[in-house]
XYZ file of C-alpha atoms in Angstrom:
540
model
C -8.446 -1.589 -22.794
C -10.450 0.122 -19.698
C -13.823 1.797 -19.184
C -16.987 0.765 -21.125
C -16.639 -1.303 -24.146
C -19.601 -1.459 -26.344
C -20.408 -3.590 -29.249
C -20.197 -1.612 -32.298
C -23.905 -1.457 -33.823
C -24.234 1.175 -36.537
C -26.863 3.380 -35.694
C -28.066 1.896 -32.568
C -26.606 2.475 -29.196
C -23.173 3.543 -27.842
C -22.901 4.331 -24.355
C -25.270 2.801 -21.905
C -26.964 5.166 -18.933
C -25.524 3.776 -16.304
C -24.454 -0.126 -15.251
C -27.777 -1.656 -14.610
C -26.821 -4.392 -11.690
C -28.640 -7.407 -11.445
C -31.051 -5.985 -9.223
C -32.215 -2.930 -10.813
C -32.295 -5.211 -14.249
C -35.103 -7.319 -12.255
C -36.921 -4.160 -10.949
C -37.015 -2.974 -14.679
C -38.523 -6.531 -15.955
C -41.158 -6.297 -13.452
C -41.939 -2.609 -14.224
C -42.010 -4.072 -17.781
C -44.326 -6.843 -16.859
C -46.714 -4.600 -15.187
C -46.878 -2.152 -18.269
C -47.600 -4.905 -20.455
C -50.108 -5.450 -18.260
C -51.926 -2.261 -17.786
C -51.769 -1.925 -21.972
C -53.201 -5.603 -23.087
C -55.942 -5.381 -19.921
C -57.222 -1.839 -21.430
C -56.858 -3.237 -24.921
C -60.018 -5.689 -24.336
C -60.955 -4.577 -20.674
C -64.177 -3.684 -21.951
C -65.356 -6.553 -23.454
C -66.860 -7.777 -20.811
C -68.015 -4.150 -19.595
C -70.219 -3.193 -22.578
C -73.426 -4.073 -21.218
C -73.314 -1.810 -18.400
C -71.680 0.924 -20.123
C -74.384 0.706 -22.603
C -76.965 0.775 -19.852
C -75.569 3.907 -18.646
C -74.547 6.109 -21.768
C -76.699 4.919 -24.431
C -79.178 2.566 -23.513
C -81.397 2.776 -26.778
C -78.422 2.711 -29.642
C -75.686 1.471 -27.679
C -75.327 -1.967 -28.839
C -74.705 -1.188 -32.155
C -71.364 0.879 -31.097
C -69.574 -1.419 -29.349
C -67.563 -2.370 -32.379
C -66.377 1.282 -32.467
C -65.866 1.724 -28.807
C -63.453 -1.790 -29.330
C -62.284 -0.353 -32.572
C -60.936 3.413 -31.246
C -58.222 2.108 -29.381
C -57.232 -0.010 -31.595
C -57.438 2.502 -34.221
C -55.396 4.648 -32.681
C -52.671 2.277 -31.465
C -52.671 0.797 -34.923
C -52.000 4.531 -36.509
C -49.347 5.438 -33.786
C -47.358 2.400 -34.101
C -45.107 2.684 -36.775
C -43.790 5.729 -35.372
C -43.176 4.897 -31.939
C -40.741 2.135 -33.737
C -38.817 4.751 -35.823
C -39.087 6.951 -32.346
C -37.446 3.972 -30.268
C -34.383 3.196 -32.850
C -33.451 7.161 -32.858
C -33.975 8.784 -29.342
C -34.071 5.263 -27.168
C -36.817 3.287 -25.560
C -36.926 4.629 -22.146
C -38.072 8.198 -23.339
C -40.714 6.753 -25.821
C -41.609 4.217 -22.927
C -42.100 6.879 -20.380
C -44.268 8.966 -23.352
C -46.613 6.589 -24.038
C -47.227 5.539 -20.369
C -48.194 9.437 -19.600
C -50.028 9.742 -23.012
C -52.035 6.472 -21.696
C -52.736 7.808 -18.197
C -54.226 11.054 -19.061
C -56.675 8.708 -21.604
C -57.526 6.751 -18.659
C -58.648 9.742 -16.619
C -60.756 10.986 -19.501
C -62.637 7.775 -20.175
C -63.354 7.940 -16.736
C -64.908 10.803 -16.691
C -67.042 10.376 -19.954
C -70.542 11.386 -20.125
C -71.380 9.804 -23.486
C -70.507 6.710 -25.837
C -69.387 9.674 -27.865
C -66.909 11.303 -25.598
C -65.704 7.472 -24.477
C -65.400 6.412 -27.875
C -63.243 9.796 -28.346
C -61.014 9.328 -25.084
C -60.439 5.187 -25.751
C -58.579 6.578 -29.261
C -56.908 8.934 -27.030
C -55.953 6.617 -24.156
C -55.096 4.134 -27.624
C -52.351 6.443 -28.829
C -50.331 5.305 -25.790
C -51.607 2.165 -25.031
C -49.822 1.695 -28.629
C -46.795 2.610 -27.668
C -46.865 0.133 -24.359
C -47.026 -2.854 -25.658
C -44.561 -2.194 -28.359
C -42.067 0.324 -26.477
C -42.235 -2.165 -23.515
C -41.314 -5.223 -25.775
C -37.770 -3.631 -26.854
C -37.317 -2.562 -23.575
C -37.128 -5.709 -22.385
C -35.252 -6.775 -25.331
C -32.643 -4.236 -24.594
C -32.679 -5.358 -20.868
C -31.772 -8.876 -21.808
C -28.550 -7.154 -23.879
C -27.552 -4.666 -21.672
C -28.091 -6.512 -18.436
C -26.431 -9.179 -16.781
C -26.840 -12.367 -18.133
C -28.761 -14.773 -16.323
C -26.635 -14.551 -12.927
C -23.056 -13.645 -14.802
C -21.114 -11.489 -13.040
C -20.928 -8.008 -14.607
C -17.207 -7.493 -15.712
C -15.511 -4.125 -15.507
C -12.032 -3.464 -15.706
C -10.929 0.210 -14.030
C -13.923 0.299 -12.319
C -15.394 1.338 -15.189
C -19.189 0.074 -16.281
C -19.920 -3.199 -17.318
C -19.413 -4.527 -20.935
C -22.489 -4.470 -22.932
C -23.404 -7.081 -25.623
C -26.302 -6.915 -27.805
C -26.356 -10.553 -28.312
C -24.474 -13.063 -29.500
C -22.937 -12.957 -32.991
C -23.697 -8.887 -33.260
C -20.929 -8.034 -34.648
C -23.283 -5.752 -37.025
C -22.475 -3.250 -39.574
C -25.741 -1.918 -39.965
C -27.649 -4.810 -39.198
C -25.913 -8.160 -40.125
C -24.492 -9.056 -36.632
C -26.885 -11.652 -36.756
C -24.951 -13.799 -38.872
C -28.206 -14.575 -40.604
C -29.180 -17.277 -42.699
C -32.533 -16.236 -44.693
C -32.364 -12.937 -41.821
C -32.037 -15.329 -38.547
C -29.681 -14.607 -35.787
C -28.399 -15.270 -32.739
C -30.557 -14.219 -29.801
C -29.204 -12.079 -26.869
C -28.874 -14.068 -24.046
C -31.413 -13.400 -21.699
C -33.108 -11.041 -23.827
C -35.158 -13.963 -25.502
C -36.543 -15.125 -21.675
C -37.383 -11.898 -20.968
C -39.467 -10.912 -24.333
C -40.993 -14.326 -23.830
C -42.129 -13.193 -20.297
C -43.737 -10.355 -21.646
C -45.889 -12.736 -24.371
C -46.777 -14.753 -21.727
C -47.953 -12.129 -19.453
C -49.751 -10.426 -22.714
C -51.382 -13.705 -23.527
C -52.583 -13.956 -19.765
C -54.039 -10.534 -19.914
C -55.787 -10.773 -23.036
C -57.861 -13.562 -21.523
C -58.109 -11.847 -18.190
C -59.028 -8.046 -19.131
C -62.555 -9.348 -19.122
C -63.106 -11.074 -16.426
C -61.237 -8.282 -14.197
C -63.564 -5.151 -16.466
C -66.518 -7.513 -15.364
C -65.713 -7.629 -11.818
C -64.788 -3.750 -11.562
C -67.877 -3.261 -13.550
C -70.292 -5.478 -11.374
C -69.065 -4.316 -7.544
C -67.087 -0.930 -8.344
C -68.577 0.906 -11.463
C -67.233 0.565 -14.731
C -65.429 3.977 -15.033
C -62.942 2.115 -12.062
C -62.035 -0.244 -15.403
C -60.448 3.295 -16.200
C -59.411 4.525 -13.117
C -57.759 1.477 -11.959
C -54.761 2.283 -14.295
C -53.797 5.640 -12.782
C -52.502 4.891 -9.187
C -50.658 1.598 -10.540
C -49.460 3.827 -14.123
C -48.031 6.603 -12.037
C -46.103 4.326 -9.941
C -44.531 2.598 -12.697
C -43.624 6.147 -14.412
C -41.751 7.618 -11.455
C -40.025 4.110 -11.002
C -39.497 3.273 -14.621
C -37.424 6.927 -14.818
C -35.441 6.414 -11.540
C -34.516 3.001 -11.962
C -34.539 1.539 -15.956
C -31.024 1.878 -17.792
C -30.899 0.976 -20.906
C -28.202 1.810 -24.106
C -28.111 5.574 -24.379
C -28.524 6.790 -28.372
C -25.735 8.837 -29.344
C -26.800 8.872 -33.480
C -29.870 10.937 -34.428
C -31.671 10.156 -37.007
C -34.609 11.979 -38.999
C -38.466 10.765 -38.182
C -40.604 10.024 -41.066
C -43.768 12.121 -40.158
C -45.614 12.008 -43.729
C -45.027 7.824 -43.411
C -46.463 7.884 -40.110
C -49.160 10.534 -41.182
C -49.581 8.142 -44.440
C -49.899 5.099 -41.955
C -52.407 6.647 -40.078
C -54.448 7.679 -43.048
C -54.466 4.530 -44.129
C -55.268 2.454 -41.305
C -58.368 4.794 -40.650
C -59.889 4.964 -43.530
C -59.871 1.093 -43.997
C -60.912 1.027 -40.583
C -64.111 3.126 -41.622
C -64.765 1.148 -44.434
C -65.368 -1.730 -42.529
C -67.209 0.052 -39.797
C -70.131 2.334 -41.880
C -70.219 -0.132 -45.317
C -73.685 -2.071 -45.591
C -74.818 -0.372 -42.085
C -75.030 3.471 -41.826
C -73.798 3.428 -45.444
C -74.300 1.209 -48.289
C -71.310 -0.574 -50.131
C -72.211 1.688 -53.371
C -72.362 4.813 -51.011
C -70.433 7.682 -52.593
C -69.213 8.078 -48.770
C -67.657 4.231 -48.865
C -66.270 4.333 -52.250
C -64.574 7.787 -51.561
C -63.099 6.175 -48.234
C -62.105 2.858 -49.777
C -60.473 5.272 -52.695
C -58.828 7.056 -50.029
C -56.942 3.986 -48.245
C -55.804 2.711 -51.275
C -54.343 5.925 -52.347
C -52.575 6.468 -48.833
C -51.459 2.780 -49.066
C -49.925 3.653 -52.438
C -48.605 6.946 -50.854
C -47.258 5.351 -47.865
C -45.495 2.487 -49.844
C -44.064 4.739 -52.226
C -42.762 7.061 -49.504
C -41.158 4.215 -47.563
C -39.594 3.093 -50.957
C -38.131 6.591 -51.577
C -37.605 8.099 -47.805
C -34.422 8.216 -46.278
C -34.975 6.645 -43.048
C -38.659 5.333 -43.538
C -40.555 4.111 -40.169
C -41.196 0.766 -42.070
C -38.357 -0.164 -44.414
C -39.544 -2.759 -47.028
C -36.027 -4.311 -46.960
C -37.903 -5.688 -43.663
C -40.332 -7.431 -45.939
C -37.509 -9.130 -48.131
C -36.656 -11.550 -45.116
C -38.604 -14.103 -45.409
C -39.160 -14.954 -41.733
C -40.542 -11.294 -40.809
C -42.638 -11.313 -44.298
C -44.926 -14.369 -42.561
C -44.121 -13.191 -39.298
C -46.251 -9.596 -40.171
C -48.759 -11.709 -41.634
C -49.290 -14.730 -39.167
C -49.496 -11.851 -36.243
C -52.245 -9.936 -38.282
C -54.471 -12.996 -38.652
C -53.873 -14.052 -34.902
C -55.241 -10.328 -34.201
C -58.300 -10.718 -36.026
C -59.210 -14.208 -34.411
C -58.661 -13.510 -31.016
C -60.558 -10.399 -31.121
C -63.300 -12.668 -33.226
C -62.971 -14.968 -30.345
C -62.873 -13.292 -26.704
C -65.185 -10.072 -27.393
C -68.342 -12.351 -28.986
C -68.044 -14.801 -26.531
C -68.586 -12.596 -23.969
C -71.388 -11.231 -25.434
C -73.203 -14.773 -25.963
C -72.742 -15.590 -22.578
C -74.180 -12.291 -21.217
C -76.664 -11.622 -23.687
C -77.887 -15.314 -24.827
C -76.886 -17.233 -21.476
C -77.920 -14.507 -19.109
C -74.750 -14.512 -17.507
C -73.741 -11.547 -15.068
C -70.448 -9.544 -16.406
C -68.127 -11.121 -13.599
C -69.097 -14.436 -14.208
C -68.669 -14.414 -18.163
C -65.461 -13.203 -17.507
C -64.272 -15.980 -15.344
C -65.001 -18.279 -18.530
C -61.769 -17.095 -19.653
C -60.124 -18.179 -16.868
C -59.221 -21.263 -18.768
C -57.718 -19.218 -21.735
C -55.313 -17.622 -19.611
C -54.439 -21.212 -17.976
C -53.790 -22.174 -21.307
C -51.929 -19.806 -22.299
C -49.400 -19.336 -19.540
C -48.711 -23.355 -19.179
C -47.895 -23.212 -23.247
C -46.153 -20.032 -22.899
C -43.994 -21.077 -20.307
C -43.085 -24.595 -21.718
C -42.672 -23.505 -25.253
C -39.895 -20.779 -24.053
C -38.166 -23.379 -22.353
C -38.248 -25.837 -25.410
C -36.818 -23.060 -27.537
C -34.308 -21.824 -25.533
C -33.264 -25.562 -25.495
C -32.833 -25.787 -29.486
C -36.193 -26.382 -30.616
C -37.606 -24.686 -33.869
C -39.906 -21.786 -33.250
C -41.774 -22.660 -36.092
C -43.175 -25.918 -34.525
C -44.939 -24.042 -32.005
C -46.136 -21.580 -34.300
C -47.322 -24.514 -36.435
C -48.867 -26.285 -33.559
C -50.690 -23.168 -32.266
C -52.421 -22.138 -35.359
C -53.774 -25.510 -35.351
C -54.818 -25.758 -31.820
C -56.550 -22.008 -32.167
C -58.142 -23.256 -35.484
C -59.753 -26.290 -33.493
C -60.732 -24.527 -30.503
C -62.484 -21.599 -33.055
C -64.444 -24.191 -35.050
C -65.581 -25.727 -31.848
C -67.091 -22.452 -30.933
C -69.085 -22.647 -34.008
C -71.251 -25.538 -32.650
C -72.891 -23.231 -30.054
C -76.373 -22.946 -29.106
C -78.642 -21.318 -26.939
C -78.235 -24.449 -24.779
C -74.896 -25.859 -25.353
C -73.071 -27.621 -22.333
C -71.081 -24.648 -20.572
C -68.202 -26.663 -20.090
C -67.794 -27.408 -23.536
C -67.215 -23.699 -23.737
C -64.799 -23.885 -20.971
C -63.389 -26.373 -22.887
C -62.734 -24.543 -26.035
C -61.550 -21.621 -24.087
C -58.748 -23.938 -22.797
C -58.200 -25.141 -26.367
C -57.634 -22.007 -27.613
C -55.041 -20.637 -24.822
C -52.965 -23.777 -25.836
C -53.097 -22.248 -29.462
C -52.647 -18.940 -29.135
C -50.093 -18.847 -25.952
C -48.026 -20.817 -28.941
C -48.152 -18.063 -31.028
C -48.060 -14.721 -28.578
C -44.447 -14.246 -27.875
C -43.109 -16.716 -29.873
C -44.314 -14.793 -32.924
C -42.436 -11.631 -31.561
C -39.348 -13.177 -30.473
C -39.323 -14.690 -34.000
C -39.055 -11.333 -35.661
C -37.156 -9.622 -33.275
C -34.636 -12.394 -33.101
C -34.251 -11.592 -37.312
C -34.322 -8.136 -37.104
C -31.299 -5.910 -37.819
C -30.185 -4.704 -34.392
C -30.303 -1.000 -35.537
C -34.019 -1.868 -36.823
C -34.920 -3.466 -33.871
C -37.248 -0.900 -33.149
C -39.254 -0.748 -35.910
C -39.217 -4.676 -36.341
C -41.140 -5.099 -32.601
C -43.364 -2.149 -33.567
C -43.936 -3.155 -37.198
C -44.927 -6.741 -35.758
C -47.470 -5.348 -33.613
C -48.696 -2.856 -36.179
C -50.156 -6.088 -37.976
C -51.260 -7.423 -34.837
C -53.364 -4.371 -33.621
C -54.293 -3.773 -37.067
C -55.912 -6.962 -37.456
C -57.720 -6.584 -34.032
C -59.298 -3.444 -35.139
C -60.247 -4.688 -38.504
C -61.436 -7.766 -36.816
C -64.129 -5.668 -34.385
C -65.376 -4.100 -37.021
C -65.808 -6.903 -39.595
C -66.930 -9.448 -37.100
C -69.346 -7.048 -35.589
C -70.481 -6.194 -39.503
C -70.910 -9.686 -39.789
C -72.831 -10.108 -36.899
C -75.523 -7.426 -37.754
C -76.418 -8.615 -41.277
C -76.842 -11.997 -40.379
C -79.056 -11.161 -37.480
C -80.879 -8.847 -39.394
C -81.347 -11.709 -42.409
C -82.530 -14.047 -39.601
C -83.876 -12.419 -36.445
C -87.546 -10.879 -35.644
C -86.574 -7.438 -36.850
C -84.718 -4.665 -35.372
C -80.959 -4.665 -34.664
C -79.161 -6.977 -31.544
C -79.893 -4.014 -29.248
C -83.720 -4.887 -29.337
C -83.047 -8.179 -27.747
C -82.868 -6.983 -24.294
C -86.620 -5.731 -24.130
C -87.850 -8.674 -26.022
C -90.209 -11.299 -24.104
C -91.758 -14.686 -24.797
C -92.098 -16.193 -28.479
C -90.222 -12.955 -29.766
C -87.185 -13.255 -28.001
C -86.993 -16.885 -28.345
C -86.733 -16.287 -31.645
C -84.423 -13.312 -31.579
C -81.725 -15.234 -29.258
C -81.794 -18.535 -32.146
C -80.788 -15.853 -34.663
C -78.110 -14.016 -32.599
C -76.738 -17.539 -31.730
C -76.669 -18.755 -35.439
C -74.679 -14.921 -36.399
C -72.190 -15.770 -33.403
C -72.023 -18.924 -35.032
C -71.096 -17.102 -38.503
C -68.839 -14.882 -36.798
C -66.797 -18.080 -34.997
C -66.745 -19.942 -38.832
C -64.980 -16.779 -39.988
C -62.434 -16.371 -37.530
C -61.926 -20.155 -38.186
C -61.333 -19.445 -41.323
C -58.745 -16.808 -40.812
C -56.552 -19.217 -38.384
C -56.636 -21.945 -40.957
C -55.531 -19.011 -43.750
C -52.609 -18.195 -40.659
C -51.921 -22.257 -40.559
C -50.831 -22.323 -43.866
C -48.836 -19.259 -43.954
C -47.021 -20.612 -40.845
C -46.196 -23.920 -42.622
C -43.996 -21.529 -44.746
C -41.950 -20.037 -42.357
C -38.280 -21.453 -42.216
C -37.097 -23.648 -39.320
C -35.049 -21.901 -37.109
C -32.748 -23.766 -33.982
C -31.573 -21.997 -31.434
C -28.738 -22.494 -29.217
C -28.830 -23.409 -25.776
């Protein structure tokens, strides 16, 4: 045997672009980490900069459009995700990674140049098309780097001067995905891949917590436009370096792309979000507009499911839902997205509106959350690698997050700020056990030829949950405030004084408590699903 030998994963990959040395692989991993930070930071960086943005672009009605500003990015990312997964499996993760990053950077430039809330929302949607691919495609890249590159310091074995051997994970003798020696779809992890994937999850978790702080700091000291402009120099440097350094297995088998399925997925998610955004606010729930959108969402979902059941190469194969681990993993990830959006965004709004804390200082309250996520993410990753069951940490994470959100329901206008910091630390401990572990769980379970669609599938449910969470919680806040407040909307609070302002703040806090209660219920449901996950253990 001479030259390069490739593990026989059908319809997946054939030959590496070139030997990925230890140094090159490490550089590529760093690029992936930076990219994940860019994607995650921008998914929530506007949450603590909303007040300066509204003051500059639309001081009268801007607060009521905040849910749209936040949801636009997530909606676009959600709509594009299924297509990204199939493109990865067909054309290769590197090409799609570069394309997604270029789209993200173009959207960042447009956001910085926006002159109205409408323009900013539209630019955020365009940015989200690229951003949706960054996180999920980068996780695929990390996984393939772990599979194709040297394994944790192992010497690269090559015969006759040929390229290094490439493995796609222990037991990856798969024919169309059976290489995972699966019982209930649970296969062996690729050596090195799980470590890199876990790092990606930890960075993502820290970025979710630090994004609002960075957004507040930039908006306070450099202007809110710089929360978008800062992406350009960093992103361009990553783009150039990725083109030169990242070496991944090349694809020789071309797959048909189910563009119709992708379009139906986008239509469903768009119509569903519009129902949650407009229902009860801009239009009555029984109005022809809302009823029509709800019907359109139902029809689009039905057509999408039909398409996935009949398409030769669906973008989200329904067979994946037949695997117990993946089915529950998708659902839990979606619920985590809903709850996380409710916690981060409305904690920031509470601090600024009720406590009068500047955006930068408000963002610092998420540092305990970032610390909790990072520390517990590192610890849980090592314990899983040592043989602990991933289910243990998913269950523990949902319990911790539920407790933290329940604590937030007790917020008042004069709640001790250290109580709030403690709740955020506990929340970080909870989400830190979930972010990364759920993606790893799905990737471990996925057939090798469907790594891309499985990874983007779990991200699809998370981003859809995040977008729905922003809209639904925004609607809940507005409706409860309208019932308890002194009249008008939450946009009017800043202009009130005296007794009217005190009344408005009490009503706002009560409304926020209802939002946190809804988030708590969401995490309790996630806990119930987590207990139904099969126990999995991995060999050290």
